[in-house]
Coordinates of C-alpha atoms in Angstrom, one line a residue:
X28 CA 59.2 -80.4 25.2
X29 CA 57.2 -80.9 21.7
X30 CA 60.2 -81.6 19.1
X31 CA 59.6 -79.9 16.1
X32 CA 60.2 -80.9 12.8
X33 CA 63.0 -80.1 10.7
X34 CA 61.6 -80.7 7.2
X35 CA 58.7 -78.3 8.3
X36 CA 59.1 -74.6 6.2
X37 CA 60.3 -72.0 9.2
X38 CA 58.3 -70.1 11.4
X39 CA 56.1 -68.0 9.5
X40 CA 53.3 -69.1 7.6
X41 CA 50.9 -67.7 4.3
X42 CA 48.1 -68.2 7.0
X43 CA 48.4 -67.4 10.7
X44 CA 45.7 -69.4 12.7
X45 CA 44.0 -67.9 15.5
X46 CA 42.8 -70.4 18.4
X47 CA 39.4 -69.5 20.8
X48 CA 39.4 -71.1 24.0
X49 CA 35.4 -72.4 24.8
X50 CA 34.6 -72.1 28.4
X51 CA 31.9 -74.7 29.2
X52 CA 29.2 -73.6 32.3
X53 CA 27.7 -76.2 33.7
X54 CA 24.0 -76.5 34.0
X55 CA 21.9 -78.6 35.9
X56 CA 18.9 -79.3 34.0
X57 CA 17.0 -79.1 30.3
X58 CA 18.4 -81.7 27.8
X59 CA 19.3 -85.2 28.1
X60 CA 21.9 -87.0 27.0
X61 CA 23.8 -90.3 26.6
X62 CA 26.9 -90.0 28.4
X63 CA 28.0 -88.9 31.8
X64 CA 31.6 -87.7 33.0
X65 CA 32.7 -87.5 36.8
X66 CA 34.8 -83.8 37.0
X67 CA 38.3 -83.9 37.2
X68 CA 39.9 -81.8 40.2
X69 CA 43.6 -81.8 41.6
X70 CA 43.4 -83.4 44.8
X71 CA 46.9 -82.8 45.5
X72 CA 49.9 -81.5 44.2
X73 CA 53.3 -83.6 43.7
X74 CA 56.7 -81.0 43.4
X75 CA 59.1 -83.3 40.9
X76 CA 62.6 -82.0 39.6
X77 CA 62.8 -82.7 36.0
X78 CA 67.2 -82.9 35.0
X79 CA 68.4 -82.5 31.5
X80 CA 71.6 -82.4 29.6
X81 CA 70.4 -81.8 26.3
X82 CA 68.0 -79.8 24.4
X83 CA 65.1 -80.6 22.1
X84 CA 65.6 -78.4 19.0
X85 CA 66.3 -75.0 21.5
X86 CA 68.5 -72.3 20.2
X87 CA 71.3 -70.5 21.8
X88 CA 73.5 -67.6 21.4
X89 CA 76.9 -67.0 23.0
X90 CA 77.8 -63.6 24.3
X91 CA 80.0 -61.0 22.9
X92 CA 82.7 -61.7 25.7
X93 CA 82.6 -65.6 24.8
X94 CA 82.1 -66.5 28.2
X95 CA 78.6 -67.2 28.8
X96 CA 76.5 -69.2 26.9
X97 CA 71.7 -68.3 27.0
X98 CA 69.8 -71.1 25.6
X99 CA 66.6 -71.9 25.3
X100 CA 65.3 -75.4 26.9
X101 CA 61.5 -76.5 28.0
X102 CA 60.5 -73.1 26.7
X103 CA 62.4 -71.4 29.4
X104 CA 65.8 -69.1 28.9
X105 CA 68.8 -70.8 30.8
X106 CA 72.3 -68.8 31.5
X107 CA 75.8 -71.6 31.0
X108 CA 79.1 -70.7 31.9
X109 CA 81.1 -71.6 28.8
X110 CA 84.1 -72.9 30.8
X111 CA 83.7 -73.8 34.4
X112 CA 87.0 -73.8 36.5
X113 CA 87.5 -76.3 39.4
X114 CA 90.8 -75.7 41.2
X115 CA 93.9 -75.7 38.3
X116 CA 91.5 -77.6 36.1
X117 CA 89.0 -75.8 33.6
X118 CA 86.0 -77.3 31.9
X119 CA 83.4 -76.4 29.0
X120 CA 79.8 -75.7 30.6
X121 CA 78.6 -76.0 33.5
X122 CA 74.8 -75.9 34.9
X123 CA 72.5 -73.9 33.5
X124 CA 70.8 -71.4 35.8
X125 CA 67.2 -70.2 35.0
X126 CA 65.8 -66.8 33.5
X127 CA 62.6 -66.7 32.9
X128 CA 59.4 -68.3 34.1
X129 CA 57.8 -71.1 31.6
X130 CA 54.8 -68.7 30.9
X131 CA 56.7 -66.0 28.7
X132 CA 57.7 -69.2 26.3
X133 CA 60.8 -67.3 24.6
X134 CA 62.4 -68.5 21.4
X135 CA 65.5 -67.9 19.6
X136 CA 67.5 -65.7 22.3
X137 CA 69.9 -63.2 20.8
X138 CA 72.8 -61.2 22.8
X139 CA 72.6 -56.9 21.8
X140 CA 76.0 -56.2 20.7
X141 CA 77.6 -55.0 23.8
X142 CA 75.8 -58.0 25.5
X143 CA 73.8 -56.0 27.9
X144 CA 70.0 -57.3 26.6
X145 CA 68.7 -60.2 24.9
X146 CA 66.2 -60.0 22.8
X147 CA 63.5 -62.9 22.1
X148 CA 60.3 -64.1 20.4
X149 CA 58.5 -64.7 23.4
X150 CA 54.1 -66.0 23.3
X151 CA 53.5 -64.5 26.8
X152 CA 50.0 -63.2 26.3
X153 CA 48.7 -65.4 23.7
X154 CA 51.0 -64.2 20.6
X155 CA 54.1 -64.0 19.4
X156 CA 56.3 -60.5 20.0
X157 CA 59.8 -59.4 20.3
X158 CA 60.5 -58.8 24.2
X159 CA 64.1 -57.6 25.4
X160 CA 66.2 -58.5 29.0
X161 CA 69.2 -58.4 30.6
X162 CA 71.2 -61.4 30.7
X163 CA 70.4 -62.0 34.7
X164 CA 66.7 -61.9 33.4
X165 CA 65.8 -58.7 34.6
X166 CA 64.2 -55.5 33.0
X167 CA 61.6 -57.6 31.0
X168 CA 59.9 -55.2 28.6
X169 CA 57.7 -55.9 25.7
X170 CA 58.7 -54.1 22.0
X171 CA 56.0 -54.9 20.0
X172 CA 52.7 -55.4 20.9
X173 CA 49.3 -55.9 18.8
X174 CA 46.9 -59.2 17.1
X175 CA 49.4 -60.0 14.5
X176 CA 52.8 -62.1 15.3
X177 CA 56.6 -61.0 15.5
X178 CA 59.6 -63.8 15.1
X179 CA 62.9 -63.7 14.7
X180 CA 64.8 -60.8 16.4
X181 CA 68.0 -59.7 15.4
X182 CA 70.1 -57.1 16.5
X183 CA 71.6 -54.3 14.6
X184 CA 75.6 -54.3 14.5
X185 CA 75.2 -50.9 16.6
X186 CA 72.7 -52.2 19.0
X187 CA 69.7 -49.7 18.5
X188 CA 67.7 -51.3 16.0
X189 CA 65.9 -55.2 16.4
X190 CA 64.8 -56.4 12.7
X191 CA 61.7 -59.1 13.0
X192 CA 59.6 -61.1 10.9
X193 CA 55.9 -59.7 11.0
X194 CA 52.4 -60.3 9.4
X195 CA 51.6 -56.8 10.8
X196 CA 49.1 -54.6 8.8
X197 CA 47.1 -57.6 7.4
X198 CA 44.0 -59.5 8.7
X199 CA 44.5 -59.7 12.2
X200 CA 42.2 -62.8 12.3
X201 CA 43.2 -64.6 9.2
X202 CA 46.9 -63.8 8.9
X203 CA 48.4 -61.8 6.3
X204 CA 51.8 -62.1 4.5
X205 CA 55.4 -61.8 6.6
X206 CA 57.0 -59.1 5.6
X207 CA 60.4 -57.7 7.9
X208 CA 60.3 -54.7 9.9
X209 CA 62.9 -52.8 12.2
X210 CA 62.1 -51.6 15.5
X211 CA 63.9 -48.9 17.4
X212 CA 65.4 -51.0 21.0
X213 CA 64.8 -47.7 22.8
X214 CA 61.5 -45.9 21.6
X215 CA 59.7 -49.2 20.1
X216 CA 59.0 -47.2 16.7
X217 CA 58.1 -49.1 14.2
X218 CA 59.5 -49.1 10.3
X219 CA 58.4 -51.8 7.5
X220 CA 61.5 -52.8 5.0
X221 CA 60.2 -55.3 3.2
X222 CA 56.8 -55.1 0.9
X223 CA 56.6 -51.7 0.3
X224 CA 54.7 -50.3 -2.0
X225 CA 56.7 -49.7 -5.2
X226 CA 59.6 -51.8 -3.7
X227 CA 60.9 -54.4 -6.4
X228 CA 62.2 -57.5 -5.7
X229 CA 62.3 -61.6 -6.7
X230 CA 59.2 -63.5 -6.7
X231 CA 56.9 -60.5 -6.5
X232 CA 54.7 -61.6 -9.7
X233 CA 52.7 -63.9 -6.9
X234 CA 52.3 -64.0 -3.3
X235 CA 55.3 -64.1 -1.1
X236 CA 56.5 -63.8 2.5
X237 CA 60.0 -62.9 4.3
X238 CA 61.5 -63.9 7.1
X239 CA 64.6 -64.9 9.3
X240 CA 66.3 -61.7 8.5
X241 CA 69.8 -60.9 10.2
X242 CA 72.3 -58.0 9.5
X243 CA 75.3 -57.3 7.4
X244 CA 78.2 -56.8 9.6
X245 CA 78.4 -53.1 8.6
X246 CA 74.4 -52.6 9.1
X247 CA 73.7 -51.5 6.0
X248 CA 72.1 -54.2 4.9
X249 CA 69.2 -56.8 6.0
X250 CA 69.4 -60.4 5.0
X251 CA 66.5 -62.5 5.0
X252 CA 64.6 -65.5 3.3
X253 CA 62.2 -64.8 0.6
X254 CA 59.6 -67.5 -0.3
X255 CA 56.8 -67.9 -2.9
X256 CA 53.9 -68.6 -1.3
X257 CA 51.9 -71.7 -2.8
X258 CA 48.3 -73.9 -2.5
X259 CA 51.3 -76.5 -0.6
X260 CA 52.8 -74.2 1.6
X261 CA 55.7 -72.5 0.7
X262 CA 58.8 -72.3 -1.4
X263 CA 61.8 -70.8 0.7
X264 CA 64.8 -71.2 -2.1
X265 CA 66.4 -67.6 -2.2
X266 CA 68.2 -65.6 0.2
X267 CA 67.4 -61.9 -0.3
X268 CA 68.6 -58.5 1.1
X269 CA 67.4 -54.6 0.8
X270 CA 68.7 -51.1 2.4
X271 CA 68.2 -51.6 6.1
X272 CA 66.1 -48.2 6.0
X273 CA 64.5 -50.1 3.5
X274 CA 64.8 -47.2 0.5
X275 CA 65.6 -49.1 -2.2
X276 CA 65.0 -52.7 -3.9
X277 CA 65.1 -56.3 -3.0
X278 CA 67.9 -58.3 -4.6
X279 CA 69.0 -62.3 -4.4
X280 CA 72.0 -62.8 -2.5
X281 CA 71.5 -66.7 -3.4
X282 CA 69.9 -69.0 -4.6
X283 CA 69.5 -72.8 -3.0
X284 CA 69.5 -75.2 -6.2
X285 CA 69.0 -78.2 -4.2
X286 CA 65.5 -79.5 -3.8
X287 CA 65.0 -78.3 -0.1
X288 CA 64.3 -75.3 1.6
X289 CA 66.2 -72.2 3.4
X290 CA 66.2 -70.6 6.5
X291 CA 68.4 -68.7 9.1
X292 CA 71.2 -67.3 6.9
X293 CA 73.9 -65.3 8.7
X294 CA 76.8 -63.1 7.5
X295 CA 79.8 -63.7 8.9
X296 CA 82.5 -60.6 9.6
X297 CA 84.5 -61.8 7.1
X298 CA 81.5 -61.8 4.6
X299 CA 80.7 -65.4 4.2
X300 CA 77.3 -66.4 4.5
X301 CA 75.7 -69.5 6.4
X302 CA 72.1 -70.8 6.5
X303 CA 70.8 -74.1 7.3
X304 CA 69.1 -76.8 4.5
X305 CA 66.6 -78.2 5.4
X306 CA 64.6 -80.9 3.3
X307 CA 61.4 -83.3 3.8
X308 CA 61.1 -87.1 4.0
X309 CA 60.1 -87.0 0.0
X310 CA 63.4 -85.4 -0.9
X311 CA 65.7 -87.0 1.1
X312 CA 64.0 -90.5 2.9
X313 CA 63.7 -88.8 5.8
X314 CA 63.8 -85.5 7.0
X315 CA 67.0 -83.7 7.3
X316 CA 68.4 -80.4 8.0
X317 CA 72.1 -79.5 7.2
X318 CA 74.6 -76.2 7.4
X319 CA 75.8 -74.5 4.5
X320 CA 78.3 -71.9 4.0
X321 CA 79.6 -70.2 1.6
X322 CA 76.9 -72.7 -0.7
X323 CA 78.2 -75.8 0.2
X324 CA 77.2 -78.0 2.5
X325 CA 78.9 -78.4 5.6
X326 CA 79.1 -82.1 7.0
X327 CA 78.6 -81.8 10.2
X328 CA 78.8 -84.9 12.7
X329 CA 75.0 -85.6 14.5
X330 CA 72.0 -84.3 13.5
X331 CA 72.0 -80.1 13.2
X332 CA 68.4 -78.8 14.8
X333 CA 66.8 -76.2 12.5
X334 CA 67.2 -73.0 14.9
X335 CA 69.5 -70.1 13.8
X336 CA 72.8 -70.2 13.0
X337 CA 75.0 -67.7 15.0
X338 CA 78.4 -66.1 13.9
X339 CA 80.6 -66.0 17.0
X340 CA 83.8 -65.5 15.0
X341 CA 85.2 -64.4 11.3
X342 CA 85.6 -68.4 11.2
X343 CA 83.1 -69.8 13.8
X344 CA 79.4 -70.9 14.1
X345 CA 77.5 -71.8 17.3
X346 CA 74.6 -74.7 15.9
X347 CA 72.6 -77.2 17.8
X348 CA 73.7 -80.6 17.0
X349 CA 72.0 -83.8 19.0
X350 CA 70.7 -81.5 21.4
X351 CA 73.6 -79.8 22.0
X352 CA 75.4 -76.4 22.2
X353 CA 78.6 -76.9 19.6
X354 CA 80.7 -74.2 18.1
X355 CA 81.7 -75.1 14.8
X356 CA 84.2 -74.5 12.4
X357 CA 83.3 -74.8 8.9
X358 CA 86.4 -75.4 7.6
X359 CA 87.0 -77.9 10.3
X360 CA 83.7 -79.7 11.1
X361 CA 85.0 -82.3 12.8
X362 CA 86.8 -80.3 15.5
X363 CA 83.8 -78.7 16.9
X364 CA 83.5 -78.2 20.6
X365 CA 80.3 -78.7 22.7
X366 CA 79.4 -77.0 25.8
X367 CA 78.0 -79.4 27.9
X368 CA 75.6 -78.4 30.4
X369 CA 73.0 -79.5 33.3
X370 CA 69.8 -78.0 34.4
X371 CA 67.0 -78.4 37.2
X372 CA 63.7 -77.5 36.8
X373 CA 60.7 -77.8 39.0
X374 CA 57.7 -79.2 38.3
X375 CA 54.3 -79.4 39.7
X376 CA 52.6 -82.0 38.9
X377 CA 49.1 -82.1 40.1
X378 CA 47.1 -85.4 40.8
X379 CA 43.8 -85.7 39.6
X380 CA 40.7 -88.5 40.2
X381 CA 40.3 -89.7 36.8
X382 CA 37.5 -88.9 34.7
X383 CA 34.9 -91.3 34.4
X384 CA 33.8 -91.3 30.8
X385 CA 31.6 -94.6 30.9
X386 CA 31.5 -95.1 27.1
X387 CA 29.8 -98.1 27.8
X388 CA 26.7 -97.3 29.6
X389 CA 23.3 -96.9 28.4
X390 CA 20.0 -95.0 29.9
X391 CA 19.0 -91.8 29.4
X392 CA 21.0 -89.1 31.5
X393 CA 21.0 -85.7 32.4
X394 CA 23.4 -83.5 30.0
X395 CA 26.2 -81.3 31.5
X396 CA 28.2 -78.5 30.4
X397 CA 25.7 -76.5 28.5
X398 CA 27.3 -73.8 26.7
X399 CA 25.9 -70.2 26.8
X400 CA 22.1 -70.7 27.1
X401 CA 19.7 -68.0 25.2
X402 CA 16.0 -67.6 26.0
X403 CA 13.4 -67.0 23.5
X404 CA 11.7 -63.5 22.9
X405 CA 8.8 -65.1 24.5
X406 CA 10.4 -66.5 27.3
X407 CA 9.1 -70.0 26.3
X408 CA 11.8 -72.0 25.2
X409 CA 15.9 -71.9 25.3
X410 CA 18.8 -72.3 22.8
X411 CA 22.3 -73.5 23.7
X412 CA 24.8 -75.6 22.6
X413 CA 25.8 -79.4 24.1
X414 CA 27.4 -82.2 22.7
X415 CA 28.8 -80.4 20.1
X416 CA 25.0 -79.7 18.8
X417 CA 22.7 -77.1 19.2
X418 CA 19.4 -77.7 20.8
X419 CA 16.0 -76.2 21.2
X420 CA 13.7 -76.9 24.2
X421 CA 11.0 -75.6 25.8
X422 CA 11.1 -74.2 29.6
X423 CA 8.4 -76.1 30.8
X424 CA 10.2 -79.4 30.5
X425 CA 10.4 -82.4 27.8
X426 CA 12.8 -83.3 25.4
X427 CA 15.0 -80.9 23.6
X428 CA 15.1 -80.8 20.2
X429 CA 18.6 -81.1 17.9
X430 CA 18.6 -77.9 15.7
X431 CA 22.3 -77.7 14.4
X432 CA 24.5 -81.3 14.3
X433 CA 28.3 -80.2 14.1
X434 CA 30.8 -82.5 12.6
X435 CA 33.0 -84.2 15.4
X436 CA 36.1 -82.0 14.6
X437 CA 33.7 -78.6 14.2
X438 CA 32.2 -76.2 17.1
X439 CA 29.1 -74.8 17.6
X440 CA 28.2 -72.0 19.9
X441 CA 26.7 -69.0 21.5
X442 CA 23.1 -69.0 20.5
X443 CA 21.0 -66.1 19.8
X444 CA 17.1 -65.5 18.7
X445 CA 16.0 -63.1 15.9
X446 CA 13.2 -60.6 17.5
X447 CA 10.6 -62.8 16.0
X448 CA 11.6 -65.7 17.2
X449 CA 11.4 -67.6 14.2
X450 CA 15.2 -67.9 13.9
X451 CA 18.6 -68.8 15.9
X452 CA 21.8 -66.8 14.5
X453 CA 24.9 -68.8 16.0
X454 CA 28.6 -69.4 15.2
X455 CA 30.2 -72.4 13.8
X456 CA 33.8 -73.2 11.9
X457 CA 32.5 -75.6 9.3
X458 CA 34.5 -74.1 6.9
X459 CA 37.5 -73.6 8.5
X460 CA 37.2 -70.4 10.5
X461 CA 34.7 -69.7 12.9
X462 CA 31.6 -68.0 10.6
X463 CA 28.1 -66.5 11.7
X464 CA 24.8 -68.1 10.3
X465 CA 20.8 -67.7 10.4
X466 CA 18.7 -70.9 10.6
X467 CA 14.8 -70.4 10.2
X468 CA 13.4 -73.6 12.5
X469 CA 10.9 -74.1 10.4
X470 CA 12.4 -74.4 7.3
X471 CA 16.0 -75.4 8.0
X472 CA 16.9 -73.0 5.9
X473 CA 20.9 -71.7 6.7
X474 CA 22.0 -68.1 5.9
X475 CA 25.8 -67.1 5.8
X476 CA 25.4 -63.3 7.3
X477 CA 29.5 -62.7 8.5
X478 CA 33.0 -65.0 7.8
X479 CA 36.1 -64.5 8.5
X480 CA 36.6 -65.7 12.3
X481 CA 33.7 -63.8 13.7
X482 CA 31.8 -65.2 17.0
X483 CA 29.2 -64.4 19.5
X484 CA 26.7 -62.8 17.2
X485 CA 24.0 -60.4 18.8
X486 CA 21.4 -59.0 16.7
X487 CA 20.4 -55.5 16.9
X488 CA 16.7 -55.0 18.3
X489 CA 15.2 -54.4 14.7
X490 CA 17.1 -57.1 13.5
X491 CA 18.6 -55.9 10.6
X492 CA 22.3 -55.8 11.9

C-alpha cells in the first residue's frame, strides 16, 4: 500500500487531473524501428497470503455501540472486534475480517448514526464518489455518480443527510473548485452549501476550495476547511462553518496561526473542536502531522497519520498513530489505548517471462505496437503513431517518415487526414493536457484547433469542423 504523505495539502486539489489509458494494437508490418521487446504473458498464477498488523496511513471509525471497530487497510474495508473474549479473559482487537473486494478502493469509512450503514469515498469505476453499506458489507449502493470527484463523507447527527467535498458543476476535464454539498442518504438528491452565489465568506476576494466538512452535534451546522487557492498549491489555515441548508453566510470558526496546514476538524458533543496539523519538511525538518484540540496541540506519543479525526466520546478521539487504531484522550495523551488487530489477505500473484527489452542491440527491426493506423484519402499512404512519434509511410513499402517527435514524457496519438490530404489533425499533451492540432506536411506548419483535454479528433467531410 502507497504511504501517503502527511505534509501533502488534503485531498482535494485547485486542479483535478484526468488520466487516459492508451491501448497499443499491434501491427505486423510498415515502419522500422530500433528496438524489439518479447510480450510479457502470465504463465502461471502463484496464490500468496499477505498478514498485517498495522496500517499504512488507513482510517477508521468505531461504531455507535463501541464494539466494533471498520478500518480501511490495502484499500480494502476490514470489520475488528474491539474486545475479543477468550474464556474469563478479555482482549482489545482481534482479526480483522474483510468487506469489500480491493476494486471498490474505499477511503475514510464512517458509521450512520444508528450504525446501520457506512458510508465511504470509494474510486470503483474510475472516480471518486460517496457509496454507502452495511457494516457486514452488504447492500453496496452508489450516491453520487457523474465526471467530477466526491470525498469525504460525513454523516448528519440524524442519519439522513451525507455532507461531501465536490468539484461538481465545473470542468469535468480540467477540475473545478471544491466546494461541499449534502446529499439525501435515501433519495440521493443533491444540495450545494458552499459557493453559492451571493454567499459571503473568508477568503472569497480570490480563488478558494472547501473540504473535509463534518457536523455540529446538533446538525445545524457544517464544519469544514476553507483554503486559498495559490500558483503553489494551496493555503488551508481556517476552519469555517455555514447553515447546513446552506441559507446563510460562511464564518471562521478558527484560525491555525502556525505555519502549517488544516484538515479534518471534528466537533466534539461537548463542543470542543479537533483537527489535525499538518506541516512540510521546510517548516518543520521533516514532515509532520499532529492533533489539536481545542487550538493546542495535543502531544501524542508515535507518529499521528493524516486521516480524520473521529469523536467517539464528549472526551475521546479514535486517530491512527504508527499504523495503528488508538483511542485517545486529549487530556490524557498518554493513556491512549490501541486496538490491535490481524488480517489475511489473498493475493494472486501472477508469473510472467520477462520482457526482453535488448537496449543493447543494433540492426534495423520491425516496429510493434502501432497505435491507431489512418489511411490517406487516396489510399496511398498511412498515419499512426509508434515510438512515441508520429509517422507517415506509403502502402507500397519503404521507409516511413517521422512527422511529429514527442518529448519522452508527452503522447501522441490517433491520427487523422484532412479531405485533401495535405494535412494530419492528431492529439498530443505538450502542454499539459491532451490538445488537438493541424500539421500541413509540407510546410510543418502546427495549428492549435481544440484544448482542454480533448482526443481522437475526426474531421467532418468538408473539413471545416
Amino acid at each position: 500500500m502507497a504511504t501517503a504523505d502527511p505534509t501533502e495539502t488534503p485531498e482535494p486539489g485547485a486542479l483535478s487531473r484526468r488520466r487516459f489509458l492508451l491501448v497499443a494494437v499491434p501491427s505486423e508490418a510498415l515502419a522500422a524501428g530500433t528496438a524489439t521487446t518479447t510480450a510479457a504473458a502470465a504463465t502461471a498464477t502463484a496464490p500468496a497470503t499477505l498478514s498485517f498488523t498495522a496500517a499504512t496511513n488507513g482510517s477508521g471509525t468505531l461504531s455507535p455501540a463501541g464494539d466494533r471497530l471498520v478500518v480501511e487497510v490495502q484499500n480494502i474495508l476490514w470489520s475488528i472486534p474491539r474486545v475479543t473474549s477468550g474464556g474469563r479473559e478479555k482482549h482489545e482487537g482481534g482479526t480483522a475480517v474483510q468487506l469489500t473486494q480491493p476494486d471498490l478502493e474505499p477511503t475514510r469509512p464512517v458509521f450512520s448514526p444508528d450504525g446501520r450503514k457506512l458510508a465511504v469515498c470509494a474510486y470503483r469505476g474510475g472516480g471518486f464518489h460517496i457509496w454507502t453499506l452495511r457494516p457486514d458489507g452488504s447492500g453496496l449502493r452508489q450516491l453520487t455518480d457523474g465526471p467530477w470527484d466526491d470525498r469525504g463523507p460525513s454523516w448528519s447527527p440524524d442519519g439522513t443527510r451525507i455532507a461531501f467535498a465536490s468539484e461538481r458543476g465545473g470542468d469535468p476535464v480540467q477540475g473545478s473548485p471544491y466546494r461541499v454539498w449534502v446529499a439525501d442518504a435515501r433519495t440521493g438528491s443533491l444540495r450545494q452549501i458552499t459557493g453559492l452565489a451571493g454567499q459571503e465568506g473568508p477568503l472569497q476576494d480570490g480563488a478558494w476550495e472547501d473540504f473535509d466538512p463534518s457536523w455540529s452535534p446538533d446538525g445545524s451546522r457544517l464544519l469544514f476547511v476553507r483554503a486559498k487557492a495559490g500558483e503553489s498549491g494551496l493555503d488551508a489555515r481556517t476552519v469555517a462553518s455555514v447553515p447546513a441548508d446552506g441559507g446563510g453566510a460562511v464564518e471562521t470558526e478558527h484560525t491555525e496561526e502556525t505555519d502549517a496546514q488544516v484538515m479534518t476538524p471534528a466537533l466534539s458533543a461537548a463542543g470542543r473542536l479537533a483537527y489535525l496539523r499538518t506541516a512540510g519538511a521546510a517548516t518543520s525538518g521533516h514532515g509532520s502531522c499532529a492533533l489539536v484540540v481545542d487550538g493546542k496541540a495535543v502531544a501524542v506519543p508515535g507518529d499521528v497519520a493524516p486521516v480524520p479525526v473521529r469523536w467517539v466520546s464528549r472526551d475521546e478521539v479514535l486517530l491512527t498513530v504508527d499504523g495503528r487504531f488508538r483511542l485517545v484522550r486529549p487530556d490524557e495523551p498518554d493513556a491512549g489505548t490501541a486496538i490491535p488487530f490481524k488480517g489475511t489477505l489473498s493475493v494472486d500473484r501472477p508469473r510472467y517471462r520477462v520482457k526482453r527489452y535488448d537496449f543493447d542491440g543494433y540492426g534495423v527491426r520491425p516496429v510493434r505496437s502501432l497505435h491507431l493506423p489512418a489511411l490517406s484519402p487516396d489510399a496511398r499512404q498511412v498515419a499512426f503513431a509508434a515510438l512515441n512519434s508520429l509517422w507517415v509511410a506509403d502502402v507500397s513499402g519503404g521507409r516511413p517518415r517521422r512527422i511529429v517527435r514527442a518529448d519522452p514524457t508527452r503522447y501522441v496519438l490517433a491520427p487523422s487526414w484532412t479531405a485533401d490530404g495535405k494535412a494530419l489533425v492528431y492529439a498530443d499533451d505538450r502542454d499539459g493536457l491532451l490538445a488537438v492540432r493541424r500539421r500541413d506536411l509540407a510546410s510543418g506548419k502546427e495549428t492549435v484547433l481544440a484544448e482542454g483535454g480533448r482526443v481522437h479528433p475526426a474531421l467532418s467531410p468538408d473539413g471545416k469542423r
